[in-house]
mmCIF file of C-alpha atoms and ligand atoms in Angstrom:
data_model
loop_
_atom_site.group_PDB
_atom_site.id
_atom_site.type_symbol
_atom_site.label_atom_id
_atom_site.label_comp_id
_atom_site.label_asym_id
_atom_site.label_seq_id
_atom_site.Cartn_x
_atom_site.Cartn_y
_atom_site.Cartn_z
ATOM 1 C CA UNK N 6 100.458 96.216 101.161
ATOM 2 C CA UNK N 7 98.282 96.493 104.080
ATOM 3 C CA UNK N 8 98.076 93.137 105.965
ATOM 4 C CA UNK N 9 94.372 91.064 105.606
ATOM 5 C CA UNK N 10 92.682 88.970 107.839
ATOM 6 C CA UNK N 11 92.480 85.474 107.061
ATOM 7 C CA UNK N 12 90.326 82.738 107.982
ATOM 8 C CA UNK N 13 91.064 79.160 106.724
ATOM 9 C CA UNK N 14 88.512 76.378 107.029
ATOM 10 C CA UNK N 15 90.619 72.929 106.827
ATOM 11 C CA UNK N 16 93.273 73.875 107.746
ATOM 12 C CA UNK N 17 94.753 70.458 109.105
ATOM 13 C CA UNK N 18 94.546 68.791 105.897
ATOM 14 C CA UNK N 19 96.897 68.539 103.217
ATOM 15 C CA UNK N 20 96.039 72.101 101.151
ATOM 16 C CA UNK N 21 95.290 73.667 104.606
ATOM 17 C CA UNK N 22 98.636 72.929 106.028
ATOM 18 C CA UNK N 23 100.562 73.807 102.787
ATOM 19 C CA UNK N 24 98.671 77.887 103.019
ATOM 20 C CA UNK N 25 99.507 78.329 106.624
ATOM 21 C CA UNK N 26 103.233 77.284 106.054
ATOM 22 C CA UNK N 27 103.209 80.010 102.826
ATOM 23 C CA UNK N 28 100.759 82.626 104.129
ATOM 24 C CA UNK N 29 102.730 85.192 105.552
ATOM 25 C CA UNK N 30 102.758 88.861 105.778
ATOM 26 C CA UNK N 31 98.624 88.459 106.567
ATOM 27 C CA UNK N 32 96.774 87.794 110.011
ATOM 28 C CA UNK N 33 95.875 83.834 109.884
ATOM 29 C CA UNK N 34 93.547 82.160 111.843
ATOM 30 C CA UNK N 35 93.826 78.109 110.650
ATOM 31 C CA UNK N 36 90.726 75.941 111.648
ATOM 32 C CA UNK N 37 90.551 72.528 111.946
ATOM 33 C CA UNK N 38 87.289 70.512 112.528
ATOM 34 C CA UNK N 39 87.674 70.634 116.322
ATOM 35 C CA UNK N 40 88.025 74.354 116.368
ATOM 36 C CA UNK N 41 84.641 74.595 113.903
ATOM 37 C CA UNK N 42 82.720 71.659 112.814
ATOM 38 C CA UNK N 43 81.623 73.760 109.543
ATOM 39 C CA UNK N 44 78.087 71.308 109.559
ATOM 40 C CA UNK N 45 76.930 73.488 112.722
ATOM 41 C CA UNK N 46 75.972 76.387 111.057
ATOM 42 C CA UNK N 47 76.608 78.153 114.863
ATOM 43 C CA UNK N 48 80.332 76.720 115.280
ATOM 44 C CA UNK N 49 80.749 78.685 111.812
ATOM 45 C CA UNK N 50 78.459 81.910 112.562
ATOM 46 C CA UNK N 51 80.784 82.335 115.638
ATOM 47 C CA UNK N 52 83.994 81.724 114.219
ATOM 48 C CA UNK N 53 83.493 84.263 111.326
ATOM 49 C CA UNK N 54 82.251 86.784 113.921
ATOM 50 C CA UNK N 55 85.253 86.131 116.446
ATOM 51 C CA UNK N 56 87.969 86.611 113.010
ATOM 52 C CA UNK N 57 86.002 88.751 110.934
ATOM 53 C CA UNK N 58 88.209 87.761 108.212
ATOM 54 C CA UNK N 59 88.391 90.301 104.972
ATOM 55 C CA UNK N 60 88.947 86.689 103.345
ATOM 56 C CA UNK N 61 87.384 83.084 104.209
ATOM 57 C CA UNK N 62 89.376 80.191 102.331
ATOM 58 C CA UNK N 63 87.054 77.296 102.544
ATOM 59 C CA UNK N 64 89.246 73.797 102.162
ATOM 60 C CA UNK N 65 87.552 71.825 104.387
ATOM 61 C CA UNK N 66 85.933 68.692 102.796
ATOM 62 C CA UNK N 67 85.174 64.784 102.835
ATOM 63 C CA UNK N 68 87.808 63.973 100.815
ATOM 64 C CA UNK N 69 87.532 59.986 100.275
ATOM 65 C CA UNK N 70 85.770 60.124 97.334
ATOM 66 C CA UNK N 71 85.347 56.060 97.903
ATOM 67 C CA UNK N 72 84.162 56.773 101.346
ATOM 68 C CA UNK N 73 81.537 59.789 100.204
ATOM 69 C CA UNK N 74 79.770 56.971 97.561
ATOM 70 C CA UNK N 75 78.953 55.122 100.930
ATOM 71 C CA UNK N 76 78.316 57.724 103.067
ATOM 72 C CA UNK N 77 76.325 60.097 100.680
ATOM 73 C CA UNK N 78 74.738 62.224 104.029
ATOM 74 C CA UNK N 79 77.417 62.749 105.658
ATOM 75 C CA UNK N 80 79.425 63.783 102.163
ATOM 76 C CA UNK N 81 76.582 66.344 101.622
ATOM 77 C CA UNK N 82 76.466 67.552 105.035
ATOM 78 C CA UNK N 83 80.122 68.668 104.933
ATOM 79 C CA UNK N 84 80.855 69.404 101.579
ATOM 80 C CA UNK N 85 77.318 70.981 100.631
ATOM 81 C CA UNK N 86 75.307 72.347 103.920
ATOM 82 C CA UNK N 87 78.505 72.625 105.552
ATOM 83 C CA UNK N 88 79.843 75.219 102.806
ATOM 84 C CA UNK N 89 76.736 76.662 102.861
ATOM 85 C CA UNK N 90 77.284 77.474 106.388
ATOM 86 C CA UNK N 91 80.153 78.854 105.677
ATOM 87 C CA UNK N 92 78.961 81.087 102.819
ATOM 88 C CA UNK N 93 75.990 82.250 105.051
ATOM 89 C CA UNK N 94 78.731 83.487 107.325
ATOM 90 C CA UNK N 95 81.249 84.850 104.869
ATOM 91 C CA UNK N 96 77.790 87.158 103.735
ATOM 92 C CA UNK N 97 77.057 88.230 107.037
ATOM 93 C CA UNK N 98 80.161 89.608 108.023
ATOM 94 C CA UNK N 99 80.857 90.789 104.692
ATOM 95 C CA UNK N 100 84.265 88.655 104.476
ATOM 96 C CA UNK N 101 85.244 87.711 100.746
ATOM 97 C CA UNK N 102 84.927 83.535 100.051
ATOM 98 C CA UNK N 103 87.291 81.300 98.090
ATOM 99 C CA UNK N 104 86.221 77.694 97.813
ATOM 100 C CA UNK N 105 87.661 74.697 96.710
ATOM 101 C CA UNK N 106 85.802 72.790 94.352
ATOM 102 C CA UNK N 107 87.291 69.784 92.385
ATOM 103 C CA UNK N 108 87.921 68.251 88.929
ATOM 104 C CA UNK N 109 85.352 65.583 89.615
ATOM 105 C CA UNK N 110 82.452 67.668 89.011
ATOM 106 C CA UNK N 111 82.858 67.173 85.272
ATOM 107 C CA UNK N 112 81.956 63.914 83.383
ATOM 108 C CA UNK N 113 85.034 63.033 82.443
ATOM 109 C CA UNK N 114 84.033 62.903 78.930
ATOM 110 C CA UNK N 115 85.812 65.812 76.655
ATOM 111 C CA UNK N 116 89.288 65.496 75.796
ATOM 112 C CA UNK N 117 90.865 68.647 75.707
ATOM 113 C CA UNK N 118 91.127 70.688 78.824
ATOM 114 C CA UNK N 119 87.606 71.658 80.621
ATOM 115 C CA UNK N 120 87.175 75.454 80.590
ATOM 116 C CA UNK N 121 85.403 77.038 83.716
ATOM 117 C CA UNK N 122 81.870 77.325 82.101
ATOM 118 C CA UNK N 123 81.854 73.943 80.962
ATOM 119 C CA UNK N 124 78.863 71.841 82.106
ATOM 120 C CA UNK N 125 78.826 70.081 84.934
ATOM 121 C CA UNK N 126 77.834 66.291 85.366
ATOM 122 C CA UNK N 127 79.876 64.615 88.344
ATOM 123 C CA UNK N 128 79.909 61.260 88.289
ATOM 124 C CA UNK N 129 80.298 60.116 92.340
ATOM 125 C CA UNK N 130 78.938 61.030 94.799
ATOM 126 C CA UNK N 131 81.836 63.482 95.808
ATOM 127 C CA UNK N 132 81.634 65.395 92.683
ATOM 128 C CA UNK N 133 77.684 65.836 93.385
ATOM 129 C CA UNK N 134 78.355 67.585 96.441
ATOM 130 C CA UNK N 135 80.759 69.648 95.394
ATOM 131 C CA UNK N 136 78.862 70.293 92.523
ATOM 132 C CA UNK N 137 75.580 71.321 94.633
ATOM 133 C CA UNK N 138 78.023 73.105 96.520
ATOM 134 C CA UNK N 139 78.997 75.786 93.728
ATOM 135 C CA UNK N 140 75.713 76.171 93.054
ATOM 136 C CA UNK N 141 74.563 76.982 96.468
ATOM 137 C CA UNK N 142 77.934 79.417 97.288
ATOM 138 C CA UNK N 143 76.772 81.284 93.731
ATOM 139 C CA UNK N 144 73.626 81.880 94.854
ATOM 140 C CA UNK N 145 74.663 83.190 98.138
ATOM 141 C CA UNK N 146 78.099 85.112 97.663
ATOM 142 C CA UNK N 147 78.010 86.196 93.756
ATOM 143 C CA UNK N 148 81.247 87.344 93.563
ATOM 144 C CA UNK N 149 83.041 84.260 95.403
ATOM 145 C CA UNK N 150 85.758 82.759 93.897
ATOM 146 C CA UNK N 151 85.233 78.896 93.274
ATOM 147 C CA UNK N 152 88.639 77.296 92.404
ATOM 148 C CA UNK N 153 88.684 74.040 91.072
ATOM 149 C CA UNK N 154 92.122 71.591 91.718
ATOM 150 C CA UNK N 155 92.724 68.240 90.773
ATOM 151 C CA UNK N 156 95.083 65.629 91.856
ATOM 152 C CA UNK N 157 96.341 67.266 95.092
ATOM 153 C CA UNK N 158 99.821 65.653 96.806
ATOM 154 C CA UNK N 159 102.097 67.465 99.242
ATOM 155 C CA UNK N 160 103.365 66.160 102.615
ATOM 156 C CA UNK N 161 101.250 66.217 105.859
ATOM 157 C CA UNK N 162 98.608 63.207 104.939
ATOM 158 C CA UNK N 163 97.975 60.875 102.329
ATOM 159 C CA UNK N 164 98.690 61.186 98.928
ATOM 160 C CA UNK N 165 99.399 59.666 95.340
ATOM 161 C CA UNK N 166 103.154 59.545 95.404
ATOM 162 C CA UNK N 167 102.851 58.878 99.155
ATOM 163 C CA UNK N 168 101.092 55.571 98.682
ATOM 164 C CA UNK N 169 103.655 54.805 95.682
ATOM 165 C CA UNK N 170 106.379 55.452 97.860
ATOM 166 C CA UNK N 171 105.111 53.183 100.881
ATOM 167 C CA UNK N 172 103.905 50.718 98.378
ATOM 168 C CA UNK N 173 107.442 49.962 96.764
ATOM 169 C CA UNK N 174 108.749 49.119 100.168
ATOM 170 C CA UNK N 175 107.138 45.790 100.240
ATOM 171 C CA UNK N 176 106.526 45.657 96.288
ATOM 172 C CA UNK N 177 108.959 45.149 93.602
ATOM 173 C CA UNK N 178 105.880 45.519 91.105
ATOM 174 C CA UNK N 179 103.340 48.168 91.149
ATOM 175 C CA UNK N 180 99.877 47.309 88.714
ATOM 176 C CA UNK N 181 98.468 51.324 88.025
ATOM 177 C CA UNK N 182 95.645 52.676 85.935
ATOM 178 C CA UNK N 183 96.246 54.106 82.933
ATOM 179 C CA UNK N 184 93.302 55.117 81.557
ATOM 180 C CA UNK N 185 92.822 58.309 83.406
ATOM 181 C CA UNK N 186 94.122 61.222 82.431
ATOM 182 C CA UNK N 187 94.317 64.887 84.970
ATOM 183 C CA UNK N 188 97.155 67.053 86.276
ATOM 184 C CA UNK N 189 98.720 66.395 89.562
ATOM 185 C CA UNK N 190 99.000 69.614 91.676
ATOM 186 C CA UNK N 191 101.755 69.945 94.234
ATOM 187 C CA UNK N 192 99.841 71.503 97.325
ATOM 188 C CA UNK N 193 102.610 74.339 97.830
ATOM 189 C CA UNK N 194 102.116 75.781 94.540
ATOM 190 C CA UNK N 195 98.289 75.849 95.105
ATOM 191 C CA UNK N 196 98.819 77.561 98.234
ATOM 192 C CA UNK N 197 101.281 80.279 96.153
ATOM 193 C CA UNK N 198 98.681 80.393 93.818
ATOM 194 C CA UNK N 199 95.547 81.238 96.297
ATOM 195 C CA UNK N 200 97.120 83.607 98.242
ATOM 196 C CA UNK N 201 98.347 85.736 95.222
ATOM 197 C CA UNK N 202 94.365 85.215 93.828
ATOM 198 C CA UNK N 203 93.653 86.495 97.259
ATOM 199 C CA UNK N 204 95.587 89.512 97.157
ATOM 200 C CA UNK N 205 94.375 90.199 93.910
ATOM 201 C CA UNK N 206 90.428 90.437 94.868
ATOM 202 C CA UNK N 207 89.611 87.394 92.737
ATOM 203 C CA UNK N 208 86.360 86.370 92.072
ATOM 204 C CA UNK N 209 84.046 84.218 89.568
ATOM 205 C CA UNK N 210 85.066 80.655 89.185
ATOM 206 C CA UNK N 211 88.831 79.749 88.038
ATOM 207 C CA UNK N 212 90.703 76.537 87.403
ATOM 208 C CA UNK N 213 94.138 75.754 89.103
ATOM 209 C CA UNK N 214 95.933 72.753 88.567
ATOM 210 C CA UNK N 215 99.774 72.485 87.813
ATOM 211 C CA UNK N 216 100.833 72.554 84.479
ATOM 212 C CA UNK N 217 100.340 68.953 82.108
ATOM 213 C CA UNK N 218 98.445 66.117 82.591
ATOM 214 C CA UNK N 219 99.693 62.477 82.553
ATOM 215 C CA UNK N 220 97.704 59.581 83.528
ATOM 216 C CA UNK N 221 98.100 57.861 87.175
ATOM 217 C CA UNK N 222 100.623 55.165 85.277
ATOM 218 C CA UNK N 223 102.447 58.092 83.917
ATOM 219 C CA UNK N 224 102.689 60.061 87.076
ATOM 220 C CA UNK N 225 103.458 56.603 88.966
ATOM 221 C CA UNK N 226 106.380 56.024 86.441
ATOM 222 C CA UNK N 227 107.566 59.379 87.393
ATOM 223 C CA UNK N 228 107.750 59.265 91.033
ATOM 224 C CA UNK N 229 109.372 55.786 91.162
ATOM 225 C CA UNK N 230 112.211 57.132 88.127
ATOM 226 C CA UNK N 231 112.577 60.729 90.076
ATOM 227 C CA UNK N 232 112.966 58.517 93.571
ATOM 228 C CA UNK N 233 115.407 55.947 92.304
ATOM 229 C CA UNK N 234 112.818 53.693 93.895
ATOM 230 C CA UNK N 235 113.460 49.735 93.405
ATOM 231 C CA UNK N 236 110.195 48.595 91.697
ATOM 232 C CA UNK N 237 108.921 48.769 88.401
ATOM 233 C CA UNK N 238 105.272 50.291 87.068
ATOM 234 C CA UNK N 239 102.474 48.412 84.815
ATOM 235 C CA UNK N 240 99.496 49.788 82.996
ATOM 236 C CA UNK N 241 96.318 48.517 84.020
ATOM 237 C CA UNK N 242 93.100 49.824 83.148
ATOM 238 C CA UNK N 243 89.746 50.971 85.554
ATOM 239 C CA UNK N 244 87.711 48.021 84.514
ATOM 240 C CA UNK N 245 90.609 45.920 86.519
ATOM 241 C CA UNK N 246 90.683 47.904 89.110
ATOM 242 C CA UNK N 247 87.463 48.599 90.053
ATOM 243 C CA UNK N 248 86.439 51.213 93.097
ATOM 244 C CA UNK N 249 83.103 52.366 94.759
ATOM 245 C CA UNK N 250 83.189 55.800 93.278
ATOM 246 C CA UNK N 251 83.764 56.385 89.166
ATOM 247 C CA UNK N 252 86.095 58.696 88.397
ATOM 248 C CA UNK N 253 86.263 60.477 85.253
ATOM 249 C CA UNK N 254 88.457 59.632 82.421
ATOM 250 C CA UNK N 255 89.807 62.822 81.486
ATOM 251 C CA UNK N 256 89.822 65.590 84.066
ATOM 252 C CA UNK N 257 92.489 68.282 82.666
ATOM 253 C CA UNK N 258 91.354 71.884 83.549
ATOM 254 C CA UNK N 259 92.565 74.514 81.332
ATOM 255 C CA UNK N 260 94.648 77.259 82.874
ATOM 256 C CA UNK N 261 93.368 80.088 80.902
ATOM 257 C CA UNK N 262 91.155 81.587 83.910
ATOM 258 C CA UNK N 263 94.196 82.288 85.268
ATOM 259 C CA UNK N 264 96.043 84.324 82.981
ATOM 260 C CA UNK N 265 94.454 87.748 83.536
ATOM 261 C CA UNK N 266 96.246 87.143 87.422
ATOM 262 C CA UNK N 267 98.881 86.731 85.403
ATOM 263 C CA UNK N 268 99.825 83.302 87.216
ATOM 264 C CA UNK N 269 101.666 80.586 85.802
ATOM 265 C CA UNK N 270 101.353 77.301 87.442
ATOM 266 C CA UNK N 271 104.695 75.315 87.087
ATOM 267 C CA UNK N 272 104.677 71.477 85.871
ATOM 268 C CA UNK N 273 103.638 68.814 87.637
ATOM 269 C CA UNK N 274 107.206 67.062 87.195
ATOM 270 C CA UNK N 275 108.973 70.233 88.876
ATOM 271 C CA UNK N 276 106.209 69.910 91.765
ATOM 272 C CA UNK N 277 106.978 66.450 91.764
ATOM 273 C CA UNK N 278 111.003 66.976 92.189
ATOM 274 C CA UNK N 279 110.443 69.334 94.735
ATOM 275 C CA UNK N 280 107.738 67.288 96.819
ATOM 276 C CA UNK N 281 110.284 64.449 96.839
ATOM 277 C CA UNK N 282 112.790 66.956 98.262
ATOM 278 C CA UNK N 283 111.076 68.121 100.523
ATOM 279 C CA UNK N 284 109.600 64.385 101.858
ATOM 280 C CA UNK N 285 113.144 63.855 101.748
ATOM 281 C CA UNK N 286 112.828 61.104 99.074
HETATM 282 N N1 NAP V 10 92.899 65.952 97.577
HETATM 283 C C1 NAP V 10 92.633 66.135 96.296
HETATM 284 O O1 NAP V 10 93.182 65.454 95.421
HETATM 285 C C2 NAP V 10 91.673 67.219 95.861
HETATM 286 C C3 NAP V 10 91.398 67.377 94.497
HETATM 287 C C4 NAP V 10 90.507 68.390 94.106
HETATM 288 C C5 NAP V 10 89.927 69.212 95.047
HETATM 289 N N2 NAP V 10 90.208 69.024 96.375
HETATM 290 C C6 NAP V 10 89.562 69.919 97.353
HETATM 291 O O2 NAP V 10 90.582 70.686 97.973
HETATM 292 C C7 NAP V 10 90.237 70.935 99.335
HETATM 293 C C8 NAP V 10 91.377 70.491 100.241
HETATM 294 O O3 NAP V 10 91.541 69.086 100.106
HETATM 295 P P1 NAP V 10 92.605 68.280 100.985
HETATM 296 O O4 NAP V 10 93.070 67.130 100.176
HETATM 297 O O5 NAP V 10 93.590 69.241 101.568
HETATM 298 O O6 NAP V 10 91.671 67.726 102.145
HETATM 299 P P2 NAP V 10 92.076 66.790 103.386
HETATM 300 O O7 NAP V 10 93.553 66.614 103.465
HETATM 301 O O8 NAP V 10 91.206 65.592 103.358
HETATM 302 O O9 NAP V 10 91.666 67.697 104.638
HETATM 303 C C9 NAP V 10 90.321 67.921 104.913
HETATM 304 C C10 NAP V 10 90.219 69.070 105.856
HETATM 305 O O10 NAP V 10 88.823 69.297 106.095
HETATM 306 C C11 NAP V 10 88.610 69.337 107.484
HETATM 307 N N3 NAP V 10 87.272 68.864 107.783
HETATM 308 C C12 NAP V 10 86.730 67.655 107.482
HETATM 309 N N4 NAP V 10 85.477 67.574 107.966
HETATM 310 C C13 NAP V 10 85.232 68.765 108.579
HETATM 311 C C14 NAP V 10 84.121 69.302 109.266
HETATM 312 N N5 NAP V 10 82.984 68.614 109.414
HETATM 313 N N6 NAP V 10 84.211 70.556 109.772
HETATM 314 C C15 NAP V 10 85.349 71.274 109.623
HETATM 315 N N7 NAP V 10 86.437 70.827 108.974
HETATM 316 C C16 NAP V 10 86.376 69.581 108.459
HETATM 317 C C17 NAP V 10 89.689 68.472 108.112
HETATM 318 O O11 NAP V 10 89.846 68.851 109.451
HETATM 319 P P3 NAP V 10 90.441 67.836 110.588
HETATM 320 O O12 NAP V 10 91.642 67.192 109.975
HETATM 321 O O13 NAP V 10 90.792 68.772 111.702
HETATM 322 O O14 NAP V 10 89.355 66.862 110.896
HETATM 323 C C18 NAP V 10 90.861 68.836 107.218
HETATM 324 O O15 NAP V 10 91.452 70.033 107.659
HETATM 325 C C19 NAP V 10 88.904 70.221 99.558
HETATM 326 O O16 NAP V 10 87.853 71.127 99.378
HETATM 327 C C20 NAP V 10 88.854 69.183 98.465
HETATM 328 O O17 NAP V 10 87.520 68.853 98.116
HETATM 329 C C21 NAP V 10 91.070 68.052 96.810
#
C-alpha cells in the first residue's frame, strides 16, 4: 500500500497521542495547539499547505464539557469556527477530513443504541458545538467522515479509570452515578479503528465506540475488581451529584455503520484489562 500523508490536529491529547503511537507505515505530521491554534483560520491555512496531507484527522477540542457550559465562546470558537477552519483548509488543498464528534450531541433520551441519522438535540453546551460543528464540516467537505466516540480513557491525560484509580488512594469508598448509561472506548482501539477507516476512504458519518455499555457505577466496579484496588463502589444517582453541564442518560451508539469496514470494536472490559496493563495497574 502506498504510504499517505497525514495530518493530525490534537495531537497532544489523549486520542491524539494514542494515533501517533499506532500510525505507522504513513507520513505523520502530529499538531498540538502551539504548532496550530486551529481558531486562527491562518495558523490552519498554513499548516495544511506546508503538509498537504491526503488525510486531515481533526481531534482537537475543548474537552471539559463542565468547563465549555461556562465558557460557551471559547467552546464554540474551538470546537465550531475552529473546525471550520480546519474544513476550509482540508477543501482547499483537497486533503480528505475525519472529525471527531461525540456522543453528547444526542438527548440522551432513546434507549437502545443511537444510529448515525438519529436526531440530534445536545444537551450542554459541548454537545452544541460539536453539534454546529457537523453541520458546518457537512456543508463544507460532503464526503467527510464525522466519527462519533464516547467515553474516551487511555493513558497520557485524564481519564475515568484514571481518576478512580487516584481516587482509591486516599478513599476506601467511592459514591458513582449510576444512572447513565454509554460505552467506554479505550483510546488505542479508536486509533486502530481510524486509521483502518482511513485507509479505507471512509466517508459519511459513522459511530465508534467499544463494544457494550455499562453505566459509570458499572464501569467504576470494573476498574476497581480488574485492579485489585482496596475500596469499594456505591450507586448514586445525577440528581446527587449534580454538575454544570447535563449529560445524557443513555448515550450507546450502535456499531452498525461500521460493519461494511468490516471492523469490530472489541469490549470495553478487554480495553479496560489492557489499559490497566499498560498504566501498569
Ligand atoms: N474524551 C472523551 O471522552 C471524548 C468523548 C467523545 C468525543 N471526544 C472527542 O474526541 C476528540 C479527542 O478528545 P481527547 O479526549 O483526546 O481530547 P483532549 O485529551 O482534551 O485533547 C485535546 C487536544 O486538542 C488540542 N487543542 C485544544 N485547543 C486547541 C486549539 N485552540 N487549537 C489547536 N489544538 C487545540 C490540545 O492541544 P494541546 O494539548 O497542545 O493544547 C489537545 O491535543 C475530541 O474531538 C473530543 O471532542 C472525546
Amino acid at each position: 500500500m502506498e504510504s499517505m500523508r497525514i495530518t493530525i490536529f490534537g495531537a497532544t491529547g489523549l486520542l491524539g497521542q494514542a494515533l501517533v503511537r499506532e500510525w505507522q507505515g504513513d507520513d505523520v505530521t502530529a499538531l498540538g495547539s502551539g504548532d496550530a491554534d486551529i481558531r486562527s483560520e491562518g495558523q490552519v491555512q498554513s499548516a495544511v499547505a506546508r503538509h498537504r496531507p491526503e488525510w486531515i484527522v481533526l481531534a482537537a477540542a475543548y474537552t471539559d464539557v463542565d468547563g465549555c457550559e461556562s465558557h460557551r465562546d471559547l467552546a464554540f470558537a474551538i470546537n465550531c469556527e475552529g473546525a471550520v477552519h480546519v474544513g476550509q483548509a482540508a477543501a482547499r488543498s483537497g486533503s480528505r477530513l475525519l472529525f471527531l464528534s461525540s456522543d453528547y450531541v444526542f438527548s440522551g433520551l432513546k434507549t437502545t443504541p443511537y444510529e448515525i441519522g438519529d436526531p440530534l438535540a445536545p444537551q450542554s453546551v459541548y454537545g452544541q458545538s460539536k453539534a454546529e460543528a457537523e453541520k458546518r464540516i457537512r456543508e463544507i467537505l460532503p464526503a467527510a467522515c464525522i466519527l462519533r466516540t464516547s467515553w474516551l480513557f487511555g493513558v497520557g491525560g485524564k481519564c475515568f479509570p484514571e481518576a478512580i484509580v487516584k481516587l482509591t488512594a486516599s478513599r476506601k469508598e467511592l459514591e458513582v452515578v449510576n444512572d447513565q448509561r454509554g460505552s467506554p472506548t479505550y483510546t488505542l482501539d479508536l486509533a486502530r479503528a481510524i486509521i483502518q477507516l482511513c485507509r479505507l476512504g471512509a466517508s459519511g458519518t459513522v459511530h465508534a465506540t467499544n463494544r457494550g455499555e455499562c453505566t459509570w457505577f458499572e464501569f467504576a466496579t470494573e476498574i476497581v475488581r480488574c485492579a485489585k484496588l482496596p475500596a469499594r463502589v456505591r450507586p448514586t444517582t445525577s440528581d446527587q451529584f449534580v454538575r454544570p453541564a447535563k449529560r445524557p442518560a443513555y448515550s450507546v451508539l450502535s456499531s452498525s455503520s461500521l460493519q461494511p469496514y468490516g471492523i469490530v470494536m472489541p469490549s470495553w472490559q478487554d480495553g479496560l484489562r489492557r489499559y490497566l496493563i499498560e498504566r501498569g495497574v
